[in-house]
Coordinates of C-alpha atoms and ligand atoms in Angstrom, one line a residue:
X1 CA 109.3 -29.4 39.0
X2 CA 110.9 -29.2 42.3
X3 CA 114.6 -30.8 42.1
X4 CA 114.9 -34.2 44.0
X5 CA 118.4 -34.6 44.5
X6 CA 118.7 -37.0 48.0
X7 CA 122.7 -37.2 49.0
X8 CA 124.1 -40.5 49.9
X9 CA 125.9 -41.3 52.9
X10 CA 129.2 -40.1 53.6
X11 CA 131.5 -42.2 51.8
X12 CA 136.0 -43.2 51.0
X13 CA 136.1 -43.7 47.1
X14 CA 139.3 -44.9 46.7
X15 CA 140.0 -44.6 42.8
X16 CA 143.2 -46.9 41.6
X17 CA 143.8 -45.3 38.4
X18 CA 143.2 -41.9 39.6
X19 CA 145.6 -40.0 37.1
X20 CA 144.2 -42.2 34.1
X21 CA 141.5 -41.2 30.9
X22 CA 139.0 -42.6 32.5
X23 CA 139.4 -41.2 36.4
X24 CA 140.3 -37.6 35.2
X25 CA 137.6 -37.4 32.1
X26 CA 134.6 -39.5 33.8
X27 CA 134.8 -40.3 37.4
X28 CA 136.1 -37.0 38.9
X29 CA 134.1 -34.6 36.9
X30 CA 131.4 -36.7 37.5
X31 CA 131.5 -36.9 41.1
X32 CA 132.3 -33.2 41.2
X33 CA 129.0 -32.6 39.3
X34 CA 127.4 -34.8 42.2
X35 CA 128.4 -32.5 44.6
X36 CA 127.5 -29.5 42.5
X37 CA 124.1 -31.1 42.9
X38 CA 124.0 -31.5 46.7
X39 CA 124.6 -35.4 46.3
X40 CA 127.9 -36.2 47.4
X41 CA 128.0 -35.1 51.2
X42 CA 130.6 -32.9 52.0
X43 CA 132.0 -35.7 54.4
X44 CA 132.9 -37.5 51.3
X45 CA 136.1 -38.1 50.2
X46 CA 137.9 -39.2 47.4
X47 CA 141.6 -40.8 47.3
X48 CA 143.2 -41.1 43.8
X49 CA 145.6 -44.1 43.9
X50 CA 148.0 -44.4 41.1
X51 CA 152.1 -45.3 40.9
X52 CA 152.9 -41.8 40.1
X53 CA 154.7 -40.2 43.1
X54 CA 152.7 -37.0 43.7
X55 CA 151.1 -34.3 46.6
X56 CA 147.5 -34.2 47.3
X57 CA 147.8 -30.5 45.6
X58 CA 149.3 -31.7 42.6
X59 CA 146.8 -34.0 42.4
X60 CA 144.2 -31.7 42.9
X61 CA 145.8 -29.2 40.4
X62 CA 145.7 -32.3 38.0
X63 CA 141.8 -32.3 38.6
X64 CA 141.0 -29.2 38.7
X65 CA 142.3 -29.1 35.5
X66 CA 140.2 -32.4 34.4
X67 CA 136.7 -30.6 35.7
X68 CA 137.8 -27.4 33.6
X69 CA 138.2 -29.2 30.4
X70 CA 135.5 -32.0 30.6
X71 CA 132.6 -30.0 33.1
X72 CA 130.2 -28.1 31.3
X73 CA 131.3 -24.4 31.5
X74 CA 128.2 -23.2 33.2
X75 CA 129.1 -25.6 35.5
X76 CA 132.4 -24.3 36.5
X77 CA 131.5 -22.7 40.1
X78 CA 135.4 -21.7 41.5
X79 CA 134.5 -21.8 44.6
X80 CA 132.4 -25.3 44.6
X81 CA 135.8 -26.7 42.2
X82 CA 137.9 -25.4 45.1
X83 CA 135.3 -27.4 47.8
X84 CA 135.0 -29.9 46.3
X85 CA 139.2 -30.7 45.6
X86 CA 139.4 -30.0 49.3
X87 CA 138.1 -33.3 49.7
X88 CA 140.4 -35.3 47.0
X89 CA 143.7 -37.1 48.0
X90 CA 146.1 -38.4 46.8
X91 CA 148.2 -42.1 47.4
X92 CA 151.2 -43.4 45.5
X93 CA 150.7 -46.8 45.0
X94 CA 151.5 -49.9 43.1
X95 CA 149.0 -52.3 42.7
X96 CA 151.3 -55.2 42.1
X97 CA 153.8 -53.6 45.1
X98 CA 153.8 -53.5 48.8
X99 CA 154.6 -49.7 49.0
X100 CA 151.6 -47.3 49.8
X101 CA 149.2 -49.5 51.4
X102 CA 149.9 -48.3 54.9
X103 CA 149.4 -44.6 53.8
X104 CA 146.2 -45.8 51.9
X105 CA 144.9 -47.3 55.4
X106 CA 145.2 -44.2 56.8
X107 CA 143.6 -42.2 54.8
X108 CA 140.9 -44.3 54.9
X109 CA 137.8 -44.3 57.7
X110 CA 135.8 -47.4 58.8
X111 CA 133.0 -45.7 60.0
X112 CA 131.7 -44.4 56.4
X113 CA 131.0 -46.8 53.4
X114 CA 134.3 -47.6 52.0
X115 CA 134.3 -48.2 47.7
X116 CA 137.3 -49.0 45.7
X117 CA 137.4 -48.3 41.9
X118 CA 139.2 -50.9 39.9
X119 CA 139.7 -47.8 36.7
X120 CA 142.5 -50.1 35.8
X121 CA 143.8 -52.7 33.4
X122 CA 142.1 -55.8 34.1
X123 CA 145.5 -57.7 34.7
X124 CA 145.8 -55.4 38.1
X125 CA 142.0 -56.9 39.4
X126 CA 143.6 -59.9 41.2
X127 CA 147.0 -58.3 42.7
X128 CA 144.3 -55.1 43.9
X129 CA 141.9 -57.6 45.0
X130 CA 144.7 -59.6 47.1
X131 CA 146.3 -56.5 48.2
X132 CA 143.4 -54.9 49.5
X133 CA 142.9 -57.8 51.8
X134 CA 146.3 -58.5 52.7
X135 CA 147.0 -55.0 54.0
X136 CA 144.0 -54.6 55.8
X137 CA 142.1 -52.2 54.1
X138 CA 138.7 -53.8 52.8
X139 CA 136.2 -53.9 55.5
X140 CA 133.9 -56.3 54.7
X141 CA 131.1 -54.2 53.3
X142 CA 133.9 -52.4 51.3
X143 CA 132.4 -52.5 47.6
X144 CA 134.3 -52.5 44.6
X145 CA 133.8 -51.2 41.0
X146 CA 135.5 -53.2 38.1
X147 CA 135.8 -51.4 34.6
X148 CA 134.8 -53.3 31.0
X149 CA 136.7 -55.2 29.9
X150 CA 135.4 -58.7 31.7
X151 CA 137.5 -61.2 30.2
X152 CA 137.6 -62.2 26.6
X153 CA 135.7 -64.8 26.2
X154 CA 134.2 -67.4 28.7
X155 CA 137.3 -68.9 30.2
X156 CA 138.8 -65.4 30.7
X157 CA 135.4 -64.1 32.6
X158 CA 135.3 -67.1 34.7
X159 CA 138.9 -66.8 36.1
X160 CA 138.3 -63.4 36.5
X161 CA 135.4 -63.7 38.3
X162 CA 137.2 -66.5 40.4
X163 CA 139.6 -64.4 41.6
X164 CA 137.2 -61.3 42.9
X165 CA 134.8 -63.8 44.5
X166 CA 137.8 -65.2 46.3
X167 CA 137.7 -61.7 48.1
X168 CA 134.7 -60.4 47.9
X169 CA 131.2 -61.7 47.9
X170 CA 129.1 -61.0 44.8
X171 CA 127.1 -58.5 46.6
X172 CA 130.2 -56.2 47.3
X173 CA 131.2 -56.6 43.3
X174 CA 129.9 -53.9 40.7
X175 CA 130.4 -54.4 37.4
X176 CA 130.0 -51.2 35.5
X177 CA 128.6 -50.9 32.1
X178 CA 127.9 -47.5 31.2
X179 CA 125.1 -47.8 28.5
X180 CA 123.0 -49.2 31.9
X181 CA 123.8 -45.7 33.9
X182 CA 122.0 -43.5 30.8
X183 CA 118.5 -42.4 32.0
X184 CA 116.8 -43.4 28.7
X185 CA 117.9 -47.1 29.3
X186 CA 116.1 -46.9 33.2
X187 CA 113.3 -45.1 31.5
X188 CA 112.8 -47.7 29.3
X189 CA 111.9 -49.7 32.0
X190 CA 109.6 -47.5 34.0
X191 CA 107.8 -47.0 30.0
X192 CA 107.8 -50.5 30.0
X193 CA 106.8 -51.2 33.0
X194 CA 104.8 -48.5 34.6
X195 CA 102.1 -48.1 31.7
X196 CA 99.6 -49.9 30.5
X197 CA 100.1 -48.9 26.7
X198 CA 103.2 -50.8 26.2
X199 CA 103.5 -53.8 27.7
X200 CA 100.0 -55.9 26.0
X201 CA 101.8 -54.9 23.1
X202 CA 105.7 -55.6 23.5
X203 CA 105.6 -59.4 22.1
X204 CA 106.2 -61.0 18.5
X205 CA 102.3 -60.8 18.0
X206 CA 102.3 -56.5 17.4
X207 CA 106.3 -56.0 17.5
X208 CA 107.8 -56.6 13.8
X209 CA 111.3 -56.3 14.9
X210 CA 113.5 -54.5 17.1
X211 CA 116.8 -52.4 15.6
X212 CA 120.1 -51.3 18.0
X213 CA 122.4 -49.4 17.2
X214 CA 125.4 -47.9 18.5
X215 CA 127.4 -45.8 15.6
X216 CA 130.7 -43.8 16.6
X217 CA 132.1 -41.2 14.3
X218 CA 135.7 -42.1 15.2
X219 CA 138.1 -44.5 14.6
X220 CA 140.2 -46.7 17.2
X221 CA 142.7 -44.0 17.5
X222 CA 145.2 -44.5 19.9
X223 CA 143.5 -47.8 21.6
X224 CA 144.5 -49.8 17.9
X225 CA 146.5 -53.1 19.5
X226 CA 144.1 -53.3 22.0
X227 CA 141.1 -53.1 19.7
X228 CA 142.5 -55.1 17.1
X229 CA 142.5 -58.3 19.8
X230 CA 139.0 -57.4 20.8
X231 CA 136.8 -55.8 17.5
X232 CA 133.2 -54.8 17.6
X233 CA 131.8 -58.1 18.8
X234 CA 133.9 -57.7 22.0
X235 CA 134.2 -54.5 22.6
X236 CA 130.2 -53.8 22.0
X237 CA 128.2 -56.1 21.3
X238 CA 128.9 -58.9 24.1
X239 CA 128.3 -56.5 26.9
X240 CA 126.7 -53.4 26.0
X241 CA 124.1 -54.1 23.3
X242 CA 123.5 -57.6 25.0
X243 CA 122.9 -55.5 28.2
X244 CA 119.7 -53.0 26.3
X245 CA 118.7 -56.4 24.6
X246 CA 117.9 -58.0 27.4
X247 CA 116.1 -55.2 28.8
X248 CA 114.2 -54.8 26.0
X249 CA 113.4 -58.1 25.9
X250 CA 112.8 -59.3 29.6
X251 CA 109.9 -60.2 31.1
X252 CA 108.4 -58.1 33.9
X253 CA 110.6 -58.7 37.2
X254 CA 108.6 -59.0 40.2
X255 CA 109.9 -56.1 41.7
X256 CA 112.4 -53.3 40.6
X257 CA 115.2 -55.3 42.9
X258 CA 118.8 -56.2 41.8
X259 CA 118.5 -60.0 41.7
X260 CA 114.9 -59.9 40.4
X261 CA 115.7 -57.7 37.5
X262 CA 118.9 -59.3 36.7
X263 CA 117.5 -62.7 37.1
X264 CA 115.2 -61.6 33.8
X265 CA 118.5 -60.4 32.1
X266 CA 119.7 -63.8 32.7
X267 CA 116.9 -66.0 31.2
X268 CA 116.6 -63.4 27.7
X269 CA 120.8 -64.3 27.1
X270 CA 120.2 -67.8 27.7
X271 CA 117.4 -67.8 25.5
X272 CA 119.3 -66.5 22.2
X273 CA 119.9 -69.1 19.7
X274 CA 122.8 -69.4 17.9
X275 CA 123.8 -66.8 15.1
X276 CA 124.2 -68.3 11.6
X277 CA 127.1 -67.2 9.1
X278 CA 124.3 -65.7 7.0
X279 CA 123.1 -63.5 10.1
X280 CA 126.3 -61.8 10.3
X281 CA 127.4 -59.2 8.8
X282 CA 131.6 -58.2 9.7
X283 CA 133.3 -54.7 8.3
X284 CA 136.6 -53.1 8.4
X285 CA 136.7 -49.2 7.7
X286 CA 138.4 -48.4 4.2
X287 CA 141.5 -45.6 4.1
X288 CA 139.9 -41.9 2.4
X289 CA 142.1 -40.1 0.8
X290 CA 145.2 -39.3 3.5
X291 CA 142.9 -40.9 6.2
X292 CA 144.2 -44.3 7.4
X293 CA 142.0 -47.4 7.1
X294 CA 141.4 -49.6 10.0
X295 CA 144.4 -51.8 8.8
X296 CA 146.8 -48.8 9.4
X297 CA 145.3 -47.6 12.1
X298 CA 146.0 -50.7 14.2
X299 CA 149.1 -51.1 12.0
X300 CA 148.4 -55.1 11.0
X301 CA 148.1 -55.3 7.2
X302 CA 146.3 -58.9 7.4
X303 CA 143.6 -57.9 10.4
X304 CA 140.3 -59.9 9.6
X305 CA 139.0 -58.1 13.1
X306 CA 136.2 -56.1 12.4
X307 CA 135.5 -52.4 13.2
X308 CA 131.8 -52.7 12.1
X309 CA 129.0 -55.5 13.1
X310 CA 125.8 -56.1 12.3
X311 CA 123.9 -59.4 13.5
X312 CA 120.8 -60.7 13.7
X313 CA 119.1 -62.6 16.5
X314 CA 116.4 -64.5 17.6
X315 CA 115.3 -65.0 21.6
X316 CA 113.4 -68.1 21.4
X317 CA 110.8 -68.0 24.3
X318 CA 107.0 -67.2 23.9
X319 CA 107.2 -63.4 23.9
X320 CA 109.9 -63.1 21.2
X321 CA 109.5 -66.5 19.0
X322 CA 109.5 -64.7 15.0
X323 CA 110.8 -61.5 16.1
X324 CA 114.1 -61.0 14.8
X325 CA 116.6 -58.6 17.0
X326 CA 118.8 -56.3 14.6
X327 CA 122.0 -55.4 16.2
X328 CA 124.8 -53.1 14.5
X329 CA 127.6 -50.8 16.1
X330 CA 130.8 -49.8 14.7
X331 CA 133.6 -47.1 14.5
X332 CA 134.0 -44.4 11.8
X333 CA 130.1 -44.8 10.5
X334 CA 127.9 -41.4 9.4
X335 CA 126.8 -39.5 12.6
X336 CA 127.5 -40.6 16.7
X337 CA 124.1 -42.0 17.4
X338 CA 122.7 -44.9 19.8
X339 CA 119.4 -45.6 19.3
X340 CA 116.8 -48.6 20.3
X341 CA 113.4 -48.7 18.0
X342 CA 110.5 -50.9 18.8
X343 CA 109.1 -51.3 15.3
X344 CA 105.5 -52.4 15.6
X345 CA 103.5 -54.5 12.9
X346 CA 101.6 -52.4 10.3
X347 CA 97.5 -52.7 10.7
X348 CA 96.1 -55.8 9.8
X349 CA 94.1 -53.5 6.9
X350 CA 94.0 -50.4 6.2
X351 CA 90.4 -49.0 5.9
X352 CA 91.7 -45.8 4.2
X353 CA 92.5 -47.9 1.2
X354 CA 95.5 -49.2 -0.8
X355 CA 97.1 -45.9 -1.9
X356 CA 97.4 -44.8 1.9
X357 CA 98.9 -48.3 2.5
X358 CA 99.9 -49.8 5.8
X359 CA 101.7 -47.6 8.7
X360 CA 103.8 -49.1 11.8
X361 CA 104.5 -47.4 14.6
X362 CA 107.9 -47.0 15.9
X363 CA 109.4 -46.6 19.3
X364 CA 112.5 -45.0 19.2
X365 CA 114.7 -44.8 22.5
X366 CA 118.0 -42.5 21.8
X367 CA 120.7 -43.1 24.4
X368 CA 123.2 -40.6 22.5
X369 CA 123.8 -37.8 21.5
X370 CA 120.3 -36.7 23.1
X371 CA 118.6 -38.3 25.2
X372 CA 114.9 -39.2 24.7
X373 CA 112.1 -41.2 23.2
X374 CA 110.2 -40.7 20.5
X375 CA 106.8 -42.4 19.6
X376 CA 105.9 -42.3 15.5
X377 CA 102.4 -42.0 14.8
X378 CA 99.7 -41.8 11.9
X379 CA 98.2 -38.9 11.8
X380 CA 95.8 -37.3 8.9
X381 CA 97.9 -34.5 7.3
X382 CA 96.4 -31.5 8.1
X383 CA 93.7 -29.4 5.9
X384 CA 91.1 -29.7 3.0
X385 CA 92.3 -32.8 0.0
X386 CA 90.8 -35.6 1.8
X387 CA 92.1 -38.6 4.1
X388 CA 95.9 -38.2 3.6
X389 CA 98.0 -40.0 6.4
X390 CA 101.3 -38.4 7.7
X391 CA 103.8 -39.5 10.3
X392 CA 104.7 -37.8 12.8
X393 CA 106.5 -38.0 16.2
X394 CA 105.3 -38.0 19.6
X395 CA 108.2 -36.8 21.1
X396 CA 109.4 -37.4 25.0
X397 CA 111.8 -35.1 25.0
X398 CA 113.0 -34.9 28.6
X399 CA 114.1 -31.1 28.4
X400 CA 110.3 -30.2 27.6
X401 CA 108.9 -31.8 29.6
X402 CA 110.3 -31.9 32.6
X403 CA 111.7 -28.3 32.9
X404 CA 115.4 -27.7 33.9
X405 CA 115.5 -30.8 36.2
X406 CA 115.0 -32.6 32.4
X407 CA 117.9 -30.9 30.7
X408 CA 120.2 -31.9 33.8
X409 CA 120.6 -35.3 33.4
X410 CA 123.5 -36.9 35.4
X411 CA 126.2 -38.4 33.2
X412 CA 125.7 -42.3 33.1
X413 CA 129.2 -42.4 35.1
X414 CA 128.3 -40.1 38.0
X415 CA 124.7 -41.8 37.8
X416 CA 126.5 -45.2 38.7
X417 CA 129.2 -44.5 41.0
X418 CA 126.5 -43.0 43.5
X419 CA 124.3 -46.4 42.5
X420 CA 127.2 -48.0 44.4
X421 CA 127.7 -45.7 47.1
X422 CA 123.7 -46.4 47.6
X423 CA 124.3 -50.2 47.7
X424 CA 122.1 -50.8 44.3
X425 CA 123.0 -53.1 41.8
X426 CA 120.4 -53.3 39.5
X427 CA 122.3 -51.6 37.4
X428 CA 125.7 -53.7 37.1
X429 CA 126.2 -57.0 35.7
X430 CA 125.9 -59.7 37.9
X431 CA 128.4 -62.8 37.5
X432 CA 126.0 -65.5 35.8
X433 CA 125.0 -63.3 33.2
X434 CA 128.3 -61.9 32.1
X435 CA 129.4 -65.2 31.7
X436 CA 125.8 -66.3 29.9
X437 CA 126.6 -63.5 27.8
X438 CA 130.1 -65.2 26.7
X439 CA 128.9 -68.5 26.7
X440 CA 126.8 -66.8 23.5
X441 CA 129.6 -65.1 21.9
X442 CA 132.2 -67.2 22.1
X443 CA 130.5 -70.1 19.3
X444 CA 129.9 -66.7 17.6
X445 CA 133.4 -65.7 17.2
X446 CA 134.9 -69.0 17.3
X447 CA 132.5 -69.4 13.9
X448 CA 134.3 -67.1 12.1
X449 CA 137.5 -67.7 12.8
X450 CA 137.3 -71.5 11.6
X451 CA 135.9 -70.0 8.8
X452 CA 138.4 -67.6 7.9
X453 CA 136.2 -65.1 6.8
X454 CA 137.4 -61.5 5.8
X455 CA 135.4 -58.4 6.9
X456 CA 133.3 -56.7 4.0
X457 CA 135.2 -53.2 3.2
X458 CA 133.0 -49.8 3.9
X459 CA 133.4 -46.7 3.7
X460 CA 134.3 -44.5 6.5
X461 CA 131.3 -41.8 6.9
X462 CA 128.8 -44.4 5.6
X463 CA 125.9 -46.6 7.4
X464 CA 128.5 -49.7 7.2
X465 CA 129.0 -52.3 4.6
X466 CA 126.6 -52.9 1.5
X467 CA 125.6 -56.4 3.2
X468 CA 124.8 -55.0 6.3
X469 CA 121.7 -53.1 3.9
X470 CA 121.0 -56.4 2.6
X471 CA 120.6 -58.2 5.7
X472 CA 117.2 -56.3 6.2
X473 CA 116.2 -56.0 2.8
X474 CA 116.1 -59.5 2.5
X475 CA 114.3 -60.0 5.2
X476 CA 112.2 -57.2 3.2
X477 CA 112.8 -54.6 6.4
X478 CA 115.2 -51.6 6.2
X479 CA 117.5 -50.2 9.0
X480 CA 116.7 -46.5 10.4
X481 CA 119.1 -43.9 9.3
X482 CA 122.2 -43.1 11.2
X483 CA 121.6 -39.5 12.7
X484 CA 122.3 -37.2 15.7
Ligands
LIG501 P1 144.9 -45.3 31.5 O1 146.0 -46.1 30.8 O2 144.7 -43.9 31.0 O3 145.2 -45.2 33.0 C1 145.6 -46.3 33.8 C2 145.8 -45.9 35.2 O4 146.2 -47.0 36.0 C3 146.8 -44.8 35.4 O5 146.4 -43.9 36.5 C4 148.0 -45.6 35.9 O6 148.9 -44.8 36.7 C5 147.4 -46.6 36.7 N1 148.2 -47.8 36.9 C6 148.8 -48.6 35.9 N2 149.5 -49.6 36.5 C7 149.3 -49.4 37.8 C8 149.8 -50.2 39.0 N3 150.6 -51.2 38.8 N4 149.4 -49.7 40.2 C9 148.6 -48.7 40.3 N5 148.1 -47.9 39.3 C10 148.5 -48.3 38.1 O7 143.6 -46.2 31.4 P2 142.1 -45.7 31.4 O8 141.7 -45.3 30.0 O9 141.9 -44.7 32.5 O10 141.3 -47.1 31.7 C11 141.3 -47.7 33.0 C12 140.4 -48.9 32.9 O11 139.1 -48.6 32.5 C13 140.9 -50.0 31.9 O12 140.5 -51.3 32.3 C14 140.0 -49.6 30.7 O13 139.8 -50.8 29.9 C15 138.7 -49.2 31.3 N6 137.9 -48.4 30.5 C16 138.3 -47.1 30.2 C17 137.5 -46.3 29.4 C18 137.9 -44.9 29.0 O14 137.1 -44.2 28.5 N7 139.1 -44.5 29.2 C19 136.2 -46.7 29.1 C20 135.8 -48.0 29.5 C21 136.6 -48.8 30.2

């Protein structure tokens, strides 16, 4: 398959928070894979804004150094690295100051499309936002990408979404959320929505339920204080598994177009009913031997924040009305895995009698570690003994079947940031809907804080909490295993 990489237009990415995790382990490796890959024109250039005082060569030392560590090795081309840092700068800046601006204006052109990175705390999005005006450096198709998280609950969104929009109009606004930028989630749609097969069948009349799941391995390491005022709810579940929820549960948009398909998103959040105390499942990971439990890990001996969730929810519209949505994500569990499965009603009868019993098919969309889909089937198990029925998967593997161009899939970061450099934001949460998407959550949480209730304990390297397993099996449905 012949590779069909089209580079954008030359571009300033202005990245505030250039010497942070995110810039040096995502962003710039990202965009220098980009321009590995013939994207990023070699007219592009990036500026790393940070309060640090330091050259454009330290600065590119500092990256050269990121691209070595977090590039793939047989992607480490010396003499691309050393093109590509040609084009990296470097500003000292304060977001909250008035030093640096004037440097940052000229190191900026107008003539190319101008994008500023917000890979900063969210405190610094209004003072950025004001400063970038002020000084004279937005132009007024200047875009800007703001980082997760937005807000803490409803009031906290709002204001912050006040304060951009008094600055720059919602078009010029990109709100990242990585699960979006993986190429599962957009295949999803083009399976969805480019086939025949699925679609007739992607309702509450063939689809039993629908299971996602976003397990980590690790626990809130060095992030605890921050964690511990957020938890799973916040820090997952409101943005990213609300984000594949509603694209697995939208209706077809007119068009693949920003506003149409976000306009779906929109109606499937403010179609969920509220969660009841009985749908909710909350966990805290337990200490293991020398390990520390999530308690000592974010050093708060009476936490009821919870480091595991499992929910489950109903969208109450025609399509979806007795399909229950199983969500779960949480830190420390058995294997890093992110996985969406369709799980389709059994036959109505089985005509190979009882003993062979009743088989559903499963749709299972892996967003991590490897990317793919796989389809179960019912097949008869092969050779003499009769009509014996095995499953087996269909699988989509994108490697197989789409050659080398299958195993090179851009990083969901590098994916997005040339999404904005295009001028595409089908992929980035609109205003309405990250504030829908509180509106939800915060009766949620508010729920269980009146209540006082106390996480379940689990065990770290397990599927989560006991109750989490019997939340499905009372519903007499199990959850799939936690695997790579
Ligand atoms: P970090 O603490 O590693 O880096 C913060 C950066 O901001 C540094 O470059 C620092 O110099 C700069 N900075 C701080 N105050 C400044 C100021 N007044 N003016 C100019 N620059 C200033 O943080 P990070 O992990 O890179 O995260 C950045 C943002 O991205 C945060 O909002 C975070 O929530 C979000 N985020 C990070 C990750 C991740 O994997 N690291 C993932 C999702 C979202």
């Amino acid at each position: 398959m012949v590779s069909r990489v089209i580079p954008v237009d030359p571009f300033d990415l202005v990245i505030f928070g250039g010497t942070g995790d995110l810039a040096r382990r995502k962003i710039l490796p990202g965009l220098y894979r980009r321009f590995l890959a013939g994207q990023m024109p070699e007219e592009a250039r990036v500026i790393g804004a940070a309060r640090s005082e330091m050259s454009d060569d330290d600065y590119r030392a500092m990256i050269g150094q990121s691209i070595r560590e977090f590039v793939a090795r047989g992607k480490q081309d010396e003499e691309a690295i050393g093109k590509f840092l040609a084009r990296v700068h470097y500003v000292a800046i304060d977001a909250t100051g008035e030093a640096g601006w004037k440097a940052l204006k000229a190191a900026t052109r107008k003539d190319v499309i101008q994008v500023v990175y917000f890979s900063v705390a969210p405190s610094l999005f209004g003072p950025l936002a004001e400063r970038l005006h002020q000084k004279g450096i937005a132009c007024a198709t200047c875009r800007i990408v703001v980082e997760k998280p937005f807000g803490r609950d409803l009031a906290t969104a709002r204001a912050l979404n006040g304060t951009l929009a008094e600055h720059f109009h919602e078009n010029q606004i990109y709100r990242i959320d990585h699960y979006l930028g993986k190429e599962t989630v957009q295949n999803l749609m083009a399976v969805r929505f480019g086939n025949m097969l699925f679609e007739p069948l992607w309702n509450a009349q063939y689809v039993d339920h629908i299971q996602i799941t976003a397990a980590e391995t690790v626990g809130v390491g060095g992030r605890g204080s921050y964690y511990d005022k957020s938890g799973a709810m916040r820090d997952m579940v409101q943005n990213h598994l609300m984000q594949l929820l509603c694209l697995i549960a939208m209706e077809p948009p007119s068009q693949f177009e920003p506003d149409a398909v976000r306009d779906e998103k929109l109606k499937v959040i403010r179609a969920l009913d509220p969660v009841a105390p009985e749908e909710i499942v909350r966990g805290q990971y337990q200490p293991n031997g020398a390990a520390p439990g999530y308690r000592q890990d974010v050093q708060n001996a009476e936490s009821l924040t919870e480091s595991f969730i499992a929910m489950r929810l109903h969208v109450s519209n025609w399509r979806w009305k007795g399909t229950p949505f199983y969500l779960r994500t949480g830190k420390k569990l058995k294997a890093r895995a992110s996985e969406i499965a369709v799980v389709f009603k059994d036959p109505p009868h089985s005509i190979f009698g009882q003993q062979e019993g009743r088989r559903g098919n499963v749709l299972a969309i892996k967003l991590q570690p490897n990317e793919g889909m796989t389809l179960r089937v019912t097949i008869k198990e092969p050779g003499p003994g009769g009509m014996r029925l095995v499953e087996v998967p269909l699988d989509m593997s994108f490697a197989e079947a789409l050659g080398p161009n299958g195993t090179d899939i851009p990083d969901a970061y590098e994916r997005l940031v040339m999404d904005v450099v295009r001028g595409n934001q089908t992929l980035f949460m609109r205003d309405d809907e990250v504030e829908a998407a509180w509106a939800w959550a915060d009766p949620v949480i508010a729920g269980w804080e009146e209540r006082g209730d106390r996480p379940c304990a689990y065990e770290p390297g397990s599927a989560g909490p006991e109750e989490a397993q019997i939340l499905m099996h009372r519903d007499g449905r199990r959850w799939r295993e936690i695997r790579e």
